Structures are given as structure tokens and as C-alpha cells.
Coordinates of C-alpha atoms in Angstrom, one line a residue:
X1449 CA -4.9 -33.2 -47.0
X1450 CA -5.4 -29.9 -44.8
X1451 CA -1.9 -29.1 -45.0
X1452 CA -0.3 -26.3 -41.7
X1453 CA 3.1 -24.8 -41.3
X1454 CA 4.5 -23.3 -38.4
X1455 CA 7.3 -21.7 -39.2
X1456 CA 8.2 -20.3 -42.3
X1457 CA 12.4 -20.2 -42.5
X1458 CA 14.0 -21.5 -45.7
X1459 CA 12.5 -25.0 -44.7
X1460 CA 8.6 -23.8 -44.6
X1461 CA 9.1 -21.2 -47.2
X1462 CA 10.0 -23.7 -49.8
X1463 CA 7.2 -25.8 -49.0
X1464 CA 4.3 -23.5 -49.5
X1465 CA 6.3 -22.5 -52.6
X1466 CA 6.1 -26.4 -53.2
X1467 CA 3.1 -27.5 -52.2
X1468 CA 1.4 -25.2 -54.6
X1469 CA 1.7 -27.8 -56.8
X1470 CA 0.6 -30.8 -55.9
X1471 CA -2.9 -32.7 -56.2
X1472 CA -4.3 -33.2 -53.0
X1473 CA -2.9 -31.6 -51.0
X1474 CA -4.5 -27.7 -49.6
X1475 CA -2.2 -25.6 -47.8
X1476 CA -4.6 -24.2 -45.7
X1477 CA -2.3 -21.7 -43.0
X1478 CA 1.2 -20.8 -42.3
X1479 CA 2.1 -19.5 -39.3
X1480 CA 5.0 -16.6 -38.7
X1481 CA 6.0 -14.2 -36.6
X1482 CA 7.8 -12.3 -39.9
X1483 CA 5.7 -8.9 -41.0
X1484 CA 3.6 -10.8 -43.6
X1485 CA 3.8 -8.5 -45.9
X1486 CA 7.8 -9.7 -45.3
X1487 CA 6.6 -13.0 -45.8
X1488 CA 4.6 -12.1 -49.3
X1489 CA 7.9 -10.5 -50.8
X1490 CA 10.3 -14.1 -49.5
X1491 CA 7.4 -16.1 -51.1
X1492 CA 7.9 -14.9 -54.4
X1493 CA 11.4 -13.7 -54.6
X1494 CA 13.6 -16.8 -53.4
X1495 CA 18.1 -15.8 -54.5
X1496 CA 18.6 -20.3 -54.5
X1497 CA 15.5 -21.5 -56.7
X1498 CA 13.8 -17.8 -58.7
X1499 CA 11.4 -16.1 -58.9
X1500 CA 7.6 -17.3 -58.4
X1501 CA 5.7 -16.8 -62.1
X1502 CA 2.7 -16.2 -60.0
X1503 CA 1.0 -12.6 -58.6
X1504 CA 1.8 -12.9 -54.2
X1505 CA 0.4 -10.5 -52.2
X1506 CA -1.7 -10.1 -48.4
X1507 CA -4.3 -8.4 -47.6
X1508 CA -7.0 -8.6 -44.8
X1509 CA -5.3 -11.9 -43.1
X1510 CA -4.5 -13.7 -45.7
X1511 CA -1.6 -14.7 -48.4
X1512 CA -3.0 -14.7 -52.3
X1513 CA -0.9 -17.6 -54.4
X1514 CA -2.0 -17.2 -57.6
X1515 CA -5.5 -17.7 -57.5
X1516 CA -5.4 -20.0 -54.6
X1517 CA -5.8 -17.8 -50.5
X1518 CA -4.2 -19.2 -47.1
X1519 CA -4.6 -18.5 -43.4
X1520 CA -1.4 -16.4 -41.7
X1521 CA -0.8 -15.9 -38.4
X1522 CA 0.8 -14.3 -36.7
X1523 CA 1.3 -16.1 -32.4
X1524 CA 4.3 -17.5 -30.6
X1525 CA 2.5 -19.8 -28.4
X1526 CA 0.9 -22.1 -31.2
X1527 CA -1.5 -23.0 -28.3
X1528 CA -3.4 -19.9 -29.8
X1529 CA -4.1 -21.2 -33.2
X1530 CA -6.9 -22.3 -34.3
X1531 CA -5.8 -26.4 -36.1
X1532 CA -9.2 -27.7 -35.7
X1533 CA -11.3 -24.5 -36.7
X1534 CA -9.3 -24.7 -40.3
X1535 CA -9.6 -29.2 -39.9
X1536 CA -5.8 -29.9 -40.2
X1537 CA -4.8 -32.8 -40.3
X1538 CA -1.4 -32.4 -40.6
X1539 CA 1.1 -29.1 -39.2
X1540 CA 4.6 -29.5 -40.6
X1541 CA 6.9 -27.6 -38.0
X1542 CA 9.2 -26.0 -39.4
X1543 CA 10.0 -22.8 -36.8
X1544 CA 12.6 -25.8 -34.9
X1545 CA 11.2 -24.0 -31.9
X1546 CA 9.5 -27.0 -31.1
X1547 CA 11.3 -30.6 -31.4
X1548 CA 10.7 -32.7 -28.3
X1549 CA 7.5 -34.9 -27.9
X1550 CA 5.5 -32.4 -25.7
X1551 CA 6.5 -29.3 -27.5
X1552 CA 5.6 -30.6 -30.6
X1553 CA 2.4 -32.1 -28.8
X1554 CA 1.1 -28.4 -28.6
X1555 CA -0.7 -28.6 -32.3
X1556 CA -2.4 -31.5 -31.2
X1557 CA -3.8 -29.7 -28.2
X1558 CA -4.8 -27.6 -31.1
X1559 CA -6.4 -29.4 -33.2
X1560 CA -3.7 -30.8 -35.2
X1561 CA -3.9 -34.3 -36.2
X1562 CA -0.7 -35.6 -36.6
X1563 CA 2.5 -33.5 -36.4
X1564 CA 5.6 -33.9 -38.6
X1565 CA 8.7 -31.9 -38.0
X1566 CA 11.1 -31.1 -40.1
X1567 CA 14.7 -31.6 -38.6
X1568 CA 15.4 -34.6 -36.0
X1569 CA 13.4 -34.3 -32.7
X1570 CA 14.3 -35.2 -29.4
X1571 CA 14.5 -39.5 -28.5
X1572 CA 11.3 -39.5 -27.2
X1573 CA 10.1 -38.9 -31.1
X1574 CA 10.4 -41.4 -33.2
X1575 CA 13.0 -40.6 -36.3
X1576 CA 11.4 -43.1 -39.5
X1577 CA 13.7 -42.0 -42.3
X1578 CA 11.1 -42.1 -45.6
X1579 CA 13.0 -44.3 -48.5
X1580 CA 14.2 -46.3 -45.4
X1581 CA 11.7 -47.4 -42.1
X1582 CA 8.9 -45.4 -43.4
X1583 CA 6.8 -48.7 -42.5
X1584 CA 7.2 -48.6 -38.2
X1585 CA 4.8 -45.6 -38.8
X1586 CA 1.5 -47.4 -37.9
X1587 CA -2.0 -45.5 -37.4
X1588 CA -1.7 -44.2 -33.6
X1589 CA 2.2 -42.6 -34.2
X1590 CA 0.6 -38.3 -34.2
X1591 CA 4.5 -37.2 -34.8
X1592 CA 7.2 -37.8 -36.8
X1593 CA 10.5 -36.8 -36.6
X1594 CA 12.3 -37.6 -41.2
X1595 CA 15.5 -36.4 -39.7
X1596 CA 17.2 -34.1 -41.3
X1597 CA 18.6 -33.2 -45.3
X1598 CA 22.7 -35.1 -43.9
X1599 CA 20.6 -38.5 -42.4
X1600 CA 18.5 -38.6 -44.7
X1601 CA 21.8 -39.1 -47.2
X1602 CA 24.0 -40.6 -44.8
X1603 CA 21.0 -44.0 -43.8
X1604 CA 20.9 -45.6 -47.0
X1605 CA 24.2 -45.0 -47.7
X1606 CA 25.5 -46.8 -44.9
X1607 CA 22.9 -49.5 -44.6
X1608 CA 24.2 -50.1 -48.1
X1609 CA 27.6 -50.1 -47.5
X1610 CA 27.0 -52.7 -44.3
X1611 CA 25.2 -55.3 -46.6
X1612 CA 30.3 -56.3 -47.3
X1613 CA 30.6 -54.2 -43.1
X1614 CA 31.7 -51.2 -41.9
X1615 CA 34.6 -51.4 -39.1
X1616 CA 34.4 -47.5 -39.2
X1617 CA 32.8 -44.6 -40.5
X1618 CA 34.3 -40.8 -41.0
X1619 CA 31.5 -38.5 -42.7
X1620 CA 32.8 -34.7 -43.1
X1621 CA 29.5 -33.3 -44.7
X1622 CA 30.5 -30.2 -46.6
X1623 CA 27.7 -28.2 -46.6
X1624 CA 26.2 -24.2 -47.8
X1625 CA 26.1 -22.1 -45.3
X1626 CA 22.6 -22.1 -43.1
X1627 CA 20.2 -19.4 -41.4
X1628 CA 22.5 -20.8 -37.4
X1629 CA 25.8 -18.7 -39.4
X1630 CA 25.9 -16.1 -39.3
X1631 CA 26.6 -12.7 -42.4
X1632 CA 29.9 -10.6 -40.6
X1633 CA 31.2 -12.4 -37.7
X1634 CA 29.7 -12.4 -34.3
X1635 CA 29.6 -13.7 -30.8
X1636 CA 27.8 -17.5 -31.1
X1637 CA 28.7 -19.8 -28.4
X1638 CA 30.1 -22.9 -31.6
X1639 CA 32.6 -20.3 -31.8
X1640 CA 33.3 -20.8 -35.6
X1641 CA 29.6 -20.8 -36.5
X1642 CA 30.2 -17.5 -35.0
X1643 CA 32.7 -16.5 -38.3
X1644 CA 31.7 -15.0 -41.5
X1645 CA 29.8 -17.8 -43.2
X1646 CA 30.1 -16.5 -47.3
X1647 CA 34.1 -15.3 -46.3
X1648 CA 35.6 -18.8 -44.3
X1649 CA 35.3 -22.9 -45.3
X1650 CA 34.1 -23.2 -41.5
X1651 CA 34.0 -27.0 -39.4
X1652 CA 31.1 -26.7 -37.8
X1653 CA 29.4 -29.3 -34.8
X1654 CA 26.8 -31.8 -35.5
X1655 CA 24.8 -34.3 -34.1
X1656 CA 25.0 -36.6 -37.8
X1657 CA 26.2 -39.4 -35.6
X1658 CA 23.3 -40.1 -33.3
X1659 CA 20.8 -40.2 -35.4
X1660 CA 22.9 -41.9 -37.8
X1661 CA 23.7 -45.0 -34.1
X1662 CA 19.8 -44.2 -33.5
X1663 CA 19.1 -45.7 -37.2
X1664 CA 21.6 -47.8 -37.5
X1665 CA 22.0 -49.2 -34.4
X1666 CA 24.1 -52.2 -35.7
X1667 CA 27.0 -49.0 -36.6
X1668 CA 27.3 -47.8 -32.6
X1669 CA 31.0 -46.3 -31.6
X1670 CA 31.3 -46.3 -35.6
X1671 CA 30.8 -43.6 -36.9
X1672 CA 32.5 -40.3 -36.4
X1673 CA 31.3 -36.8 -38.0
X1674 CA 32.0 -33.1 -38.7
X1675 CA 30.3 -30.2 -41.4
X1676 CA 32.5 -28.5 -43.0
X1677 CA 30.1 -25.1 -43.7
X1678 CA 31.7 -23.7 -47.7
X1679 CA 30.6 -20.3 -48.9
X1680 CA 27.3 -21.3 -50.9
X1681 CA 23.9 -20.9 -50.8
X1682 CA 22.6 -23.9 -51.3
X1683 CA 24.3 -27.0 -52.1
X1684 CA 26.2 -30.6 -50.3
X1685 CA 27.9 -32.9 -51.2
X1686 CA 29.0 -36.3 -48.9
X1687 CA 32.0 -37.3 -48.8
X1688 CA 32.5 -40.8 -45.6
X1689 CA 35.7 -42.1 -45.5
X1690 CA 34.7 -46.1 -44.7
X1691 CA 36.9 -49.0 -43.7
X1692 CA 34.8 -51.9 -45.0
X1693 CA 35.8 -55.7 -43.2
X1694 CA 36.1 -57.1 -46.6
X1695 CA 38.9 -55.6 -49.0
X1696 CA 36.1 -53.9 -51.3
X1697 CA 36.4 -52.9 -55.3
X1698 CA 35.5 -49.6 -56.1
X1699 CA 33.6 -51.5 -59.2
X1700 CA 31.6 -53.4 -57.2
X1701 CA 31.1 -50.7 -54.9
X1702 CA 29.6 -48.7 -57.6
X1703 CA 27.6 -51.4 -58.6
X1704 CA 26.0 -51.9 -55.5
X1705 CA 24.5 -48.0 -56.2
X1706 CA 24.2 -48.5 -58.9
X1707 CA 21.5 -50.5 -59.1
X1708 CA 20.1 -49.6 -55.9
X1709 CA 19.6 -46.1 -57.2
X1710 CA 17.2 -48.3 -60.2
X1711 CA 15.5 -50.4 -57.9
X1712 CA 15.0 -50.5 -53.4
X1713 CA 15.6 -46.8 -53.6
X1714 CA 14.6 -45.7 -56.6
X1715 CA 13.0 -41.7 -56.4
X1716 CA 15.3 -41.9 -52.7
X1717 CA 18.8 -42.4 -53.7
X1718 CA 20.1 -42.1 -57.2
X1719 CA 24.2 -42.8 -59.2
X1720 CA 26.2 -40.3 -61.8
X1721 CA 28.9 -40.9 -63.2
X1722 CA 28.7 -37.4 -64.8
X1723 CA 30.5 -34.3 -63.9
X1724 CA 28.9 -32.5 -61.2
X1725 CA 30.1 -29.8 -59.2
X1726 CA 27.4 -28.4 -56.8
X1727 CA 26.3 -25.9 -58.2
X1728 CA 24.7 -28.9 -60.9
X1729 CA 22.1 -30.9 -57.6
X1730 CA 20.2 -27.6 -58.0
X1731 CA 17.5 -28.2 -57.6
X1732 CA 17.7 -32.2 -57.1
X1733 CA 14.3 -34.4 -56.3
X1734 CA 16.8 -37.7 -54.7
X1735 CA 18.4 -37.4 -51.5
X1736 CA 21.5 -38.2 -52.2
X1737 CA 23.5 -38.8 -55.5
X1738 CA 26.6 -40.9 -55.2
X1739 CA 29.1 -39.7 -57.2
X1740 CA 30.9 -43.6 -59.2
X1741 CA 34.0 -41.2 -60.8
X1742 CA 34.7 -40.0 -57.6
X1743 CA 34.8 -43.7 -55.4
X1744 CA 38.5 -44.7 -54.5
X1745 CA 39.5 -47.4 -52.1
X1746 CA 42.9 -48.2 -51.2
X1747 CA 43.0 -51.7 -49.2
X1748 CA 39.7 -52.2 -47.0
X1749 CA 38.7 -48.1 -46.6
X1750 CA 36.6 -46.9 -49.6
X1751 CA 36.5 -43.8 -50.2
X1752 CA 32.6 -42.4 -51.5
X1753 CA 31.3 -39.4 -51.9
X1754 CA 27.5 -38.3 -52.1
X1755 CA 25.6 -35.1 -53.6
X1756 CA 22.1 -33.3 -52.7
X1757 CA 20.6 -30.0 -52.2
X1758 CA 20.0 -30.0 -48.4
X1759 CA 17.0 -28.1 -48.7
X1760 CA 14.8 -29.7 -52.3
X1761 CA 15.9 -33.2 -51.5
X1762 CA 14.6 -32.8 -47.7
X1763 CA 11.7 -31.3 -49.0
X1764 CA 10.6 -33.9 -51.7
X1765 CA 10.7 -36.5 -48.5
X1766 CA 9.3 -33.4 -46.3
X1767 CA 5.7 -34.1 -49.1
X1768 CA 6.7 -38.7 -49.8
X1769 CA 6.0 -38.4 -46.0
X1770 CA 2.5 -36.7 -46.3
X1771 CA 1.4 -38.5 -49.4
X1772 CA 2.6 -41.5 -46.9
X1773 CA 0.5 -40.3 -43.8
X1774 CA -2.2 -39.6 -45.1
X1775 CA -3.4 -43.4 -45.7
X1776 CA -3.7 -43.5 -41.8
X1777 CA -6.1 -40.5 -41.2

């Protein structure tokens, strides 16, 4: 499979690093408007995941990473990208700019066979969560949204709890700060996002509830969500308060997730009873790790806590998608 990445931000660069060691997938090209020398530097040195153990450089319009060479382009308009000439199977659209169906389809016009977004796209783009409804994919599907890191965490948890029966959900995703926030106070259309990210606990608006209702229509109008950004560079903790239809002991709820982690959701969802903190989840490949030590029940109300690495876990699902989609090419 021949792959290209458009947009070399946090997700694009982490995917680039990880694809270096994936068999059967060749990273052929990347596109980003930043200076290529800066790109090479940021690819080698990462403040969260450390330094790549390879020589990384740039020359003759190519990145060299160890013994691999990757073509580099700096086109703002994907129409100008030579995906046809490079025989690109899938473009990983990681810029955050082309999330609507017609915009993402520009990559198809440029010659790519398929496009995988790195976020939740517009309603006209199929929203398929790996491990939940990837089987809906067919050979004619050309553009897929794999959701976001919070959607991938939440979908499996709510689906399993709804086997008991959910009346309502309040979810607060405590999440590391992101590039959509500011380092120092600055203007922003969402005032709180403009406050210094490393200095405050900052609640921000998110569209998670809408995504979950698309995936779990039985829960429409039963979900409310918020994300609280905290001053760490990586890691997230999802805090679910769920009103169930039937009073259920914490032990039964934990058993539900323990069994799912070892059966139908193995590799996607995990379960732990270790005393974790957010740093311990760095580099974890699961979409969520349910923390059984923090499950509590009052009447029919359940408090459930799950950890996830918002970058590494999410890119793990994108890589799963590449292998899954390969059989349709």
C-alpha cells in the first residue's frame, strides 16, 4: 500500500514516525507548507515521544529517515499534488482543512484512490469507528472519517453500557492542551481557548455529543459532553456519569469491560485495576483503558473513568484502518 500524508502537525508527524516500521505500508510522500528543514527537525525531535533513533535530513525535495526516502511537497492546494503519478492508494488527510466531502475529494481528483481523515468530518462523510462499525466499509467508499480520539474512546464504552440500558450521559473529557489553544493569553472566538493553556484548567466546547448520536442513534438527546483542557502535554482521562435504566453493581460493570477487553474489543479497549496517572498511558495503543478502581455506583448512576493517549491511541486506529482498507484496493 502506497500512502501519502497531507498536513504534518501532531498526528501527521506521529503517523510518519510509526509508518516507518509498518510492514506492507510505504509512506511515499508528505505535504505541508512549513519549511522542509523545520519539518525534518520536528520529525526527529519530539517533546512527547522522544528522539527518533535514525538520521533525519532533507535534500533534493526528499526527507531521508534512516535508509528511507519520502518525497516532500509544499502545496496549499491539493489539486497540485502528484498523487496519480506517485500511484497513491490512500491519502491521510491530517491538515484539518479538508474535512467536508467535497474538500477531501480534491485528493481523489489529484489521483489518490482513497482518503482517510484524521478527525470527524462533515455529515456527508461516513463516520466509521474501527472496532465498532468498520464492517460498513465497502469497495465503493472513497472517503472515511475515523472519528476523533474522544469519539473512539467514548463509542465503545457507551455501546457496552447501553447493553444494560442508558437513560442519560454526562461526559467530561479531561484532555491535554492542543495546538488549537494559545501559549499565552490571546484573542480567540472561544474566549477560554484563548487563555494560556499551560497555566489554567480550561473547559472548552466540543462536538462529541453530535458524533456519538450519529453512531448510537438510540442515545439521541441523551448525551451532553464537555472537554476540560489541563496543563499536560499528552494523555487524557474520560469521566462518564451515566444514569442507567437498571441498578447495576460496580462489580458487574467492571466485569462487562474486563470481558470485552479480552474478547470482542481486544486490542481496542483495555481494562486495568492498577493505580494509573495520565503519564502512565503515554504510548498506549488502545482507544480507551477503563480504570476499574474508579468505577462507582449510587443508585442507578454510574461513574466510569477511562484513560487514553490522545495521539498514540488514535494513530493506532488510523493504522488499523490502513490494514483493513488494504483488502478493498
